[in-house]
Amino acid sequence: MSRLLQELRSKILTFEGPVVATVTPSNQTGKINCEIIGKYASRLRSIGVRGAFIHGTTGEAFTLTNAEKMSLTREWAKHSHSLLTIINVSSTSASESIEHARLCEELAVDAIAMLPHIYYRPKDESELVEYLKLIASAAPNTPLIYYHFPACTHVELNLTKFVLLALREIPSFVGMKYTSGDIIEVQRVLYQFKDSVKIFMGFEETLLPALVCGANAAICALFNLAECTKAYDVMRDVYVHDLHKALEEQKRLALKFKDLSQEGHLFINVRKALKDETNGEISAGAPRPPLSMN
């Protein structure tokens, strides 16, 4: 393992706090708007966000071409200083993921993330690890984070077995973005691999129980909003000695999640809320088909 990879692994394993799932800004003609990224990154830092997860579900990754994603990656790399920068390089094409992963290593981002293939789904843990290993080999000095989102990918494997195999077969494997409500499963992973795997929670509604289990970092769409980032920080600060206050903050996040999920997609409504909260300064524009603002 290279010294650079060791340093980045340590940076991720010791990381705590909120990582925002970024939106992908577009202009009135539907083209991506890279010009706003610098302002967007500065705004995130100002509200206490400590990292950025780019090209995730909130960023509508599967509505973008690989060229568009790589343009956005270059722009985020210019402006994300002091933010832990994680780039999701997932694609339906392994060659596109490899190309994107190589770019991420050239740009010295902190980590890349990968979903399982969303159409040709892995039949077991070994098949998943082999696929991730292929992509990771294109960026051998960049930590790899597995993006676990079974509600969307329909890939539900034994995560304890997967982590054990990934740690053995992929030198750069360092953790998971865990977007699932199954606290028992994440608890098992944390208890067995806490010192060697970082778990970033992905569901706003389960952040407090995850904290109690030892998951002290999260990647969430709601961290685009100042009140939600603050709620998570307060929760992390007080949950050990003031559970009542921590529960209040978890309730605040859960209610906001419910409010923004009642009509349409959560991440589309986050775009609207972000525009309102910044008085139009950070306007992400309209999403791409098949998504809509309706």
Short mmCIF file of C-alpha atoms in Angstrom, two decimals:
data_model
loop_
_atom_site.label_atom_id
_atom_site.label_comp_id
_atom_site.label_asym_id
_atom_site.label_seq_id
_atom_site.Cartn_x
_atom_site.Cartn_y
_atom_site.Cartn_z
CA MET A 1 0.00 0.00 0.00
CA SER A 2 1.41 3.39 -1.00
CA ARG A 3 2.04 6.12 1.54
CA LEU A 4 -0.55 8.32 -0.18
CA LEU A 5 -3.22 5.65 0.10
CA GLN A 6 -2.34 5.08 3.75
CA GLU A 7 -2.71 8.81 4.46
CA LEU A 8 -6.05 9.05 2.68
CA ARG A 9 -7.35 5.91 4.39
CA SER A 10 -6.44 7.42 7.75
CA LYS A 11 -8.14 10.70 6.80
CA ILE A 12 -11.37 8.88 6.01
CA LEU A 13 -11.29 6.47 8.96
CA THR A 14 -10.88 9.37 11.41
CA PHE A 15 -13.42 11.63 9.70
CA GLU A 16 -16.50 12.73 11.64
CA GLY A 17 -19.44 14.93 10.73
CA PRO A 18 -21.78 15.92 7.91
CA VAL A 19 -21.05 15.26 4.24
CA VAL A 20 -23.53 16.77 1.82
CA ALA A 21 -25.01 14.84 -1.08
CA THR A 22 -24.67 17.58 -3.67
CA VAL A 23 -27.21 18.63 -6.27
CA THR A 24 -26.15 19.04 -9.89
CA PRO A 25 -26.81 22.63 -11.00
CA SER A 26 -28.09 23.28 -14.50
CA ASN A 27 -28.96 26.39 -16.49
CA GLN A 28 -32.22 27.30 -18.21
CA THR A 29 -31.36 25.24 -21.28
CA GLY A 30 -30.73 22.11 -19.21
CA LYS A 31 -26.94 22.13 -19.53
CA ILE A 32 -24.86 21.60 -16.40
CA ASN A 33 -23.78 24.85 -14.77
CA CYS A 34 -20.19 24.45 -13.58
CA GLU A 35 -19.83 28.18 -12.95
CA ILE A 36 -21.85 27.99 -9.74
CA ILE A 37 -19.75 25.23 -8.10
CA GLY A 38 -17.29 27.61 -6.42
CA LYS A 39 -20.10 29.60 -4.83
CA TYR A 40 -21.90 26.38 -3.87
CA ALA A 41 -18.80 24.93 -2.17
CA SER A 42 -18.20 28.16 -0.23
CA ARG A 43 -21.79 28.17 0.95
CA LEU A 44 -21.51 24.56 2.16
CA ARG A 45 -18.41 25.37 4.19
CA SER A 46 -20.18 28.38 5.72
CA ILE A 47 -23.01 26.23 7.14
CA GLY A 48 -20.68 23.66 8.70
CA VAL A 49 -20.60 20.94 6.05
CA ARG A 50 -17.33 19.01 6.21
CA GLY A 51 -17.48 17.01 2.99
CA ALA A 52 -19.14 16.65 -0.41
CA PHE A 53 -20.47 13.48 -2.05
CA ILE A 54 -20.73 14.25 -5.76
CA HIS A 55 -22.77 12.42 -8.45
CA GLY A 56 -24.98 10.53 -6.03
CA THR A 57 -28.74 10.05 -6.11
CA THR A 58 -29.27 13.70 -5.14
CA GLY A 59 -26.92 14.69 -7.96
CA GLU A 60 -28.99 12.71 -10.50
CA ALA A 61 -25.89 10.83 -11.65
CA PHE A 62 -27.72 8.49 -14.00
CA THR A 63 -29.21 11.37 -15.99
CA LEU A 64 -25.74 12.71 -16.83
CA THR A 65 -23.30 11.68 -19.53
CA ASN A 66 -19.85 10.59 -18.44
CA ALA A 67 -18.37 13.71 -20.05
CA GLU A 68 -20.69 15.89 -17.98
CA LYS A 69 -19.84 14.04 -14.79
CA MET A 70 -16.13 14.40 -15.45
CA SER A 71 -16.51 18.14 -16.13
CA LEU A 72 -18.28 18.52 -12.79
CA THR A 73 -15.60 16.43 -11.08
CA ARG A 74 -12.88 18.75 -12.40
CA GLU A 75 -14.80 21.78 -11.16
CA TRP A 76 -15.42 20.33 -7.69
CA ALA A 77 -11.73 19.41 -7.42
CA LYS A 78 -10.88 23.09 -7.96
CA HIS A 79 -13.21 24.35 -5.24
CA SER A 80 -13.56 21.62 -2.62
CA HIS A 81 -10.47 22.46 -0.56
CA SER A 82 -11.07 21.68 3.15
CA LEU A 83 -14.07 19.51 2.20
CA LEU A 84 -13.70 15.73 2.19
CA THR A 85 -14.37 15.08 -1.50
CA ILE A 86 -15.95 11.78 -2.56
CA ILE A 87 -16.81 11.22 -6.22
CA ASN A 88 -19.32 8.55 -7.18
CA VAL A 89 -17.96 7.03 -10.40
CA SER A 90 -20.78 4.52 -10.88
CA SER A 91 -22.07 3.92 -14.39
CA THR A 92 -23.82 1.22 -16.38
CA SER A 93 -20.54 0.97 -18.32
CA ALA A 94 -17.46 -0.35 -16.49
CA SER A 95 -15.19 1.44 -18.98
CA GLU A 96 -16.84 4.76 -18.10
CA SER A 97 -16.36 4.09 -14.39
CA ILE A 98 -12.70 3.25 -15.02
CA GLU A 99 -12.17 6.43 -17.04
CA HIS A 100 -13.81 8.51 -14.31
CA ALA A 101 -11.84 6.78 -11.54
CA ARG A 102 -8.56 7.54 -13.34
CA LEU A 103 -9.52 11.20 -13.56
CA CYS A 104 -10.31 11.25 -9.84
CA GLU A 105 -6.85 9.93 -9.04
CA GLU A 106 -5.24 12.52 -11.34
CA LEU A 107 -7.17 15.26 -9.53
CA ALA A 108 -6.24 13.84 -6.10
CA VAL A 109 -9.77 13.65 -4.73
CA ASP A 110 -10.13 12.02 -1.32
CA ALA A 111 -12.15 8.97 -2.39
CA ILE A 112 -14.25 7.39 -5.10
CA ALA A 113 -17.55 5.62 -4.53
CA MET A 114 -19.18 2.77 -6.44
CA LEU A 115 -22.63 1.22 -6.60
CA PRO A 116 -23.04 -2.38 -7.69
CA HIS A 117 -24.08 -2.71 -11.31
CA ILE A 118 -27.74 -1.69 -11.26
CA TYR A 119 -28.89 -3.94 -14.12
CA TYR A 120 -26.56 -6.94 -14.14
CA ARG A 121 -26.68 -7.30 -10.40
CA PRO A 122 -24.09 -9.42 -8.57
CA LYS A 123 -25.35 -12.81 -7.48
CA ASP A 124 -23.09 -12.99 -4.42
CA GLU A 125 -20.49 -11.11 -2.37
CA SER A 126 -17.59 -12.44 -4.41
CA GLU A 127 -19.04 -11.20 -7.69
CA LEU A 128 -19.62 -7.75 -6.21
CA VAL A 129 -16.06 -7.56 -4.88
CA GLU A 130 -14.61 -8.57 -8.27
CA TYR A 131 -16.56 -5.78 -9.98
CA LEU A 132 -15.48 -3.17 -7.44
CA LYS A 133 -11.90 -4.44 -7.62
CA LEU A 134 -11.86 -3.82 -11.37
CA ILE A 135 -12.88 -0.18 -10.95
CA ALA A 136 -10.64 0.38 -7.93
CA SER A 137 -7.60 -0.85 -9.87
CA ALA A 138 -7.92 2.21 -12.12
CA ALA A 139 -7.28 4.45 -9.09
CA PRO A 140 -4.97 2.38 -6.85
CA ASN A 141 -4.00 5.32 -4.62
CA THR A 142 -7.55 6.56 -4.06
CA PRO A 143 -9.75 5.06 -1.31
CA LEU A 144 -12.87 3.23 -2.43
CA ILE A 145 -16.25 3.55 -0.71
CA TYR A 146 -19.02 1.09 -1.51
CA TYR A 147 -22.40 2.78 -2.05
CA HIS A 148 -24.98 0.50 -0.41
CA PHE A 149 -28.52 1.50 -1.41
CA PRO A 150 -30.60 -1.70 -1.62
CA ALA A 151 -33.94 0.10 -2.09
CA CYS A 152 -32.69 1.36 -5.47
CA THR A 153 -30.17 -1.28 -6.55
CA HIS A 154 -32.06 -4.32 -5.21
CA VAL A 155 -28.70 -5.77 -4.19
CA GLU A 156 -29.03 -7.21 -0.69
CA LEU A 157 -26.05 -9.35 0.22
CA ASN A 158 -24.42 -10.30 3.50
CA LEU A 159 -22.52 -7.11 4.31
CA THR A 160 -20.31 -8.68 6.97
CA LYS A 161 -19.16 -11.28 4.45
CA PHE A 162 -18.78 -8.58 1.78
CA VAL A 163 -16.63 -6.32 3.98
CA LEU A 164 -14.39 -9.20 5.01
CA LEU A 165 -13.82 -10.12 1.38
CA ALA A 166 -13.41 -6.51 0.19
CA LEU A 167 -10.77 -5.78 2.84
CA ARG A 168 -8.85 -8.84 1.71
CA GLU A 169 -9.13 -8.29 -2.05
CA ILE A 170 -9.23 -4.50 -2.54
CA PRO A 171 -6.33 -2.58 -0.91
CA SER A 172 -8.13 0.75 -1.36
CA PHE A 173 -11.46 -0.33 0.15
CA VAL A 174 -12.16 1.85 3.18
CA GLY A 175 -15.88 2.00 3.86
CA MET A 176 -19.52 2.34 2.87
CA LYS A 177 -22.18 4.91 2.24
CA TYR A 178 -24.92 3.02 4.04
CA THR A 179 -28.32 4.10 2.71
CA SER A 180 -30.57 1.62 4.47
CA GLY A 181 -32.79 1.65 7.52
CA ASP A 182 -31.45 -1.68 8.78
CA ILE A 183 -29.63 -0.63 11.96
CA ILE A 184 -28.99 -4.22 13.01
CA GLU A 185 -26.96 -4.88 9.87
CA VAL A 186 -24.84 -1.75 10.18
CA GLN A 187 -24.32 -2.49 13.87
CA ARG A 188 -22.86 -5.89 13.01
CA VAL A 189 -20.45 -4.34 10.52
CA LEU A 190 -19.38 -1.65 12.99
CA TYR A 191 -18.84 -4.09 15.83
CA GLN A 192 -16.65 -6.33 13.70
CA PHE A 193 -14.79 -3.80 11.52
CA LYS A 194 -14.99 -0.43 13.31
CA ASP A 195 -11.23 0.20 13.20
CA SER A 196 -10.81 -0.68 9.52
CA VAL A 197 -14.04 0.47 7.83
CA LYS A 198 -15.77 3.86 7.84
CA ILE A 199 -19.56 3.93 7.71
CA PHE A 200 -21.25 7.04 6.33
CA MET A 201 -24.95 6.85 7.13
CA GLY A 202 -27.25 7.82 4.28
CA PHE A 203 -30.70 7.99 5.89
CA GLU A 204 -31.52 11.17 7.81
CA GLU A 205 -34.09 9.32 9.93
CA THR A 206 -31.58 6.87 11.45
CA LEU A 207 -28.67 9.15 12.33
CA LEU A 208 -29.11 9.03 16.12
CA PRO A 209 -29.31 5.23 16.49
CA ALA A 210 -26.35 5.01 14.13
CA LEU A 211 -24.37 7.40 16.34
CA VAL A 212 -25.05 5.19 19.34
CA CYS A 213 -23.69 2.23 17.35
CA GLY A 214 -20.54 4.17 16.45
CA ALA A 215 -21.31 5.64 13.01
CA ASN A 216 -20.25 9.26 13.53
CA ALA A 217 -20.41 10.48 9.92
CA ALA A 218 -23.23 10.82 7.42
CA ILE A 219 -23.85 11.65 3.77
CA CYS A 220 -27.28 13.25 3.36
CA ALA A 221 -29.21 15.45 0.95
CA LEU A 222 -30.63 17.50 3.83
CA PHE A 223 -27.16 18.80 4.67
CA ASN A 224 -27.69 21.25 1.81
CA LEU A 225 -29.82 23.12 4.36
CA ALA A 226 -28.26 24.98 7.30
CA GLU A 227 -30.81 23.92 9.92
CA CYS A 228 -30.25 20.24 9.13
CA THR A 229 -26.46 20.44 9.24
CA LYS A 230 -26.72 22.22 12.58
CA ALA A 231 -29.17 19.62 13.92
CA TYR A 232 -26.75 16.81 13.12
CA ASP A 233 -23.81 18.63 14.68
CA VAL A 234 -25.79 19.29 17.87
CA MET A 235 -26.89 15.65 17.94
CA ARG A 236 -23.28 14.46 17.66
CA ASP A 237 -22.18 16.82 20.42
CA VAL A 238 -24.83 15.94 22.99
CA TYR A 239 -26.08 12.37 22.44
CA VAL A 240 -23.79 10.85 25.10
CA HIS A 241 -24.84 13.15 27.97
CA ASP A 242 -28.19 14.60 26.81
CA LEU A 243 -30.22 11.99 24.99
CA HIS A 244 -33.40 14.08 25.23
CA LYS A 245 -31.77 16.94 23.30
CA ALA A 246 -30.32 14.50 20.78
CA LEU A 247 -33.79 13.02 20.25
CA GLU A 248 -35.18 16.51 19.63
CA GLU A 249 -32.60 17.07 16.89
CA GLN A 250 -33.29 13.66 15.35
CA LYS A 251 -36.99 14.51 15.33
CA ARG A 252 -36.21 17.83 13.64
CA LEU A 253 -34.37 16.00 10.86
CA ALA A 254 -37.07 13.33 10.53
CA LEU A 255 -39.82 15.94 10.22
CA LYS A 256 -37.85 17.87 7.61
CA PHE A 257 -37.27 14.64 5.71
CA LYS A 258 -41.00 13.88 5.84
CA ASP A 259 -41.94 17.40 4.78
CA LEU A 260 -39.66 17.32 1.74
CA SER A 261 -40.69 13.78 0.78
CA GLN A 262 -44.47 14.18 0.81
CA GLU A 263 -44.80 15.40 -2.77
CA GLY A 264 -42.33 14.21 -5.38
CA HIS A 265 -38.73 13.17 -4.80
CA LEU A 266 -36.86 14.33 -1.72
CA PHE A 267 -33.80 15.40 -3.69
CA ILE A 268 -35.88 17.44 -6.13
CA ASN A 269 -37.52 19.29 -3.24
CA VAL A 270 -34.09 19.85 -1.69
CA ARG A 271 -33.16 21.79 -4.84
CA LYS A 272 -36.16 24.07 -4.27
CA ALA A 273 -35.40 24.47 -0.56
CA LEU A 274 -31.75 25.29 -1.30
CA LYS A 275 -32.80 28.01 -3.74
CA ASP A 276 -35.24 29.47 -1.21
CA GLU A 277 -32.75 29.34 1.68
CA THR A 278 -30.10 31.19 -0.35
CA ASN A 279 -32.57 33.71 -1.82
CA GLY A 280 -31.89 32.35 -5.29
CA GLU A 281 -28.10 32.63 -5.02
CA ILE A 282 -27.70 28.86 -5.34
CA SER A 283 -30.23 27.88 -7.98
CA ALA A 284 -29.81 24.34 -9.29
CA GLY A 285 -32.31 24.70 -12.10
CA ALA A 286 -34.65 21.94 -13.22
CA PRO A 287 -33.85 18.22 -13.03
CA ARG A 288 -33.55 16.07 -16.12
CA PRO A 289 -36.07 13.57 -17.45
CA PRO A 290 -37.48 11.28 -16.29
CA LEU A 291 -37.39 13.51 -13.20
CA SER A 292 -39.36 16.74 -13.00
CA MET A 293 -40.10 19.58 -10.59
CA ASN A 294 -43.79 18.54 -10.43
#
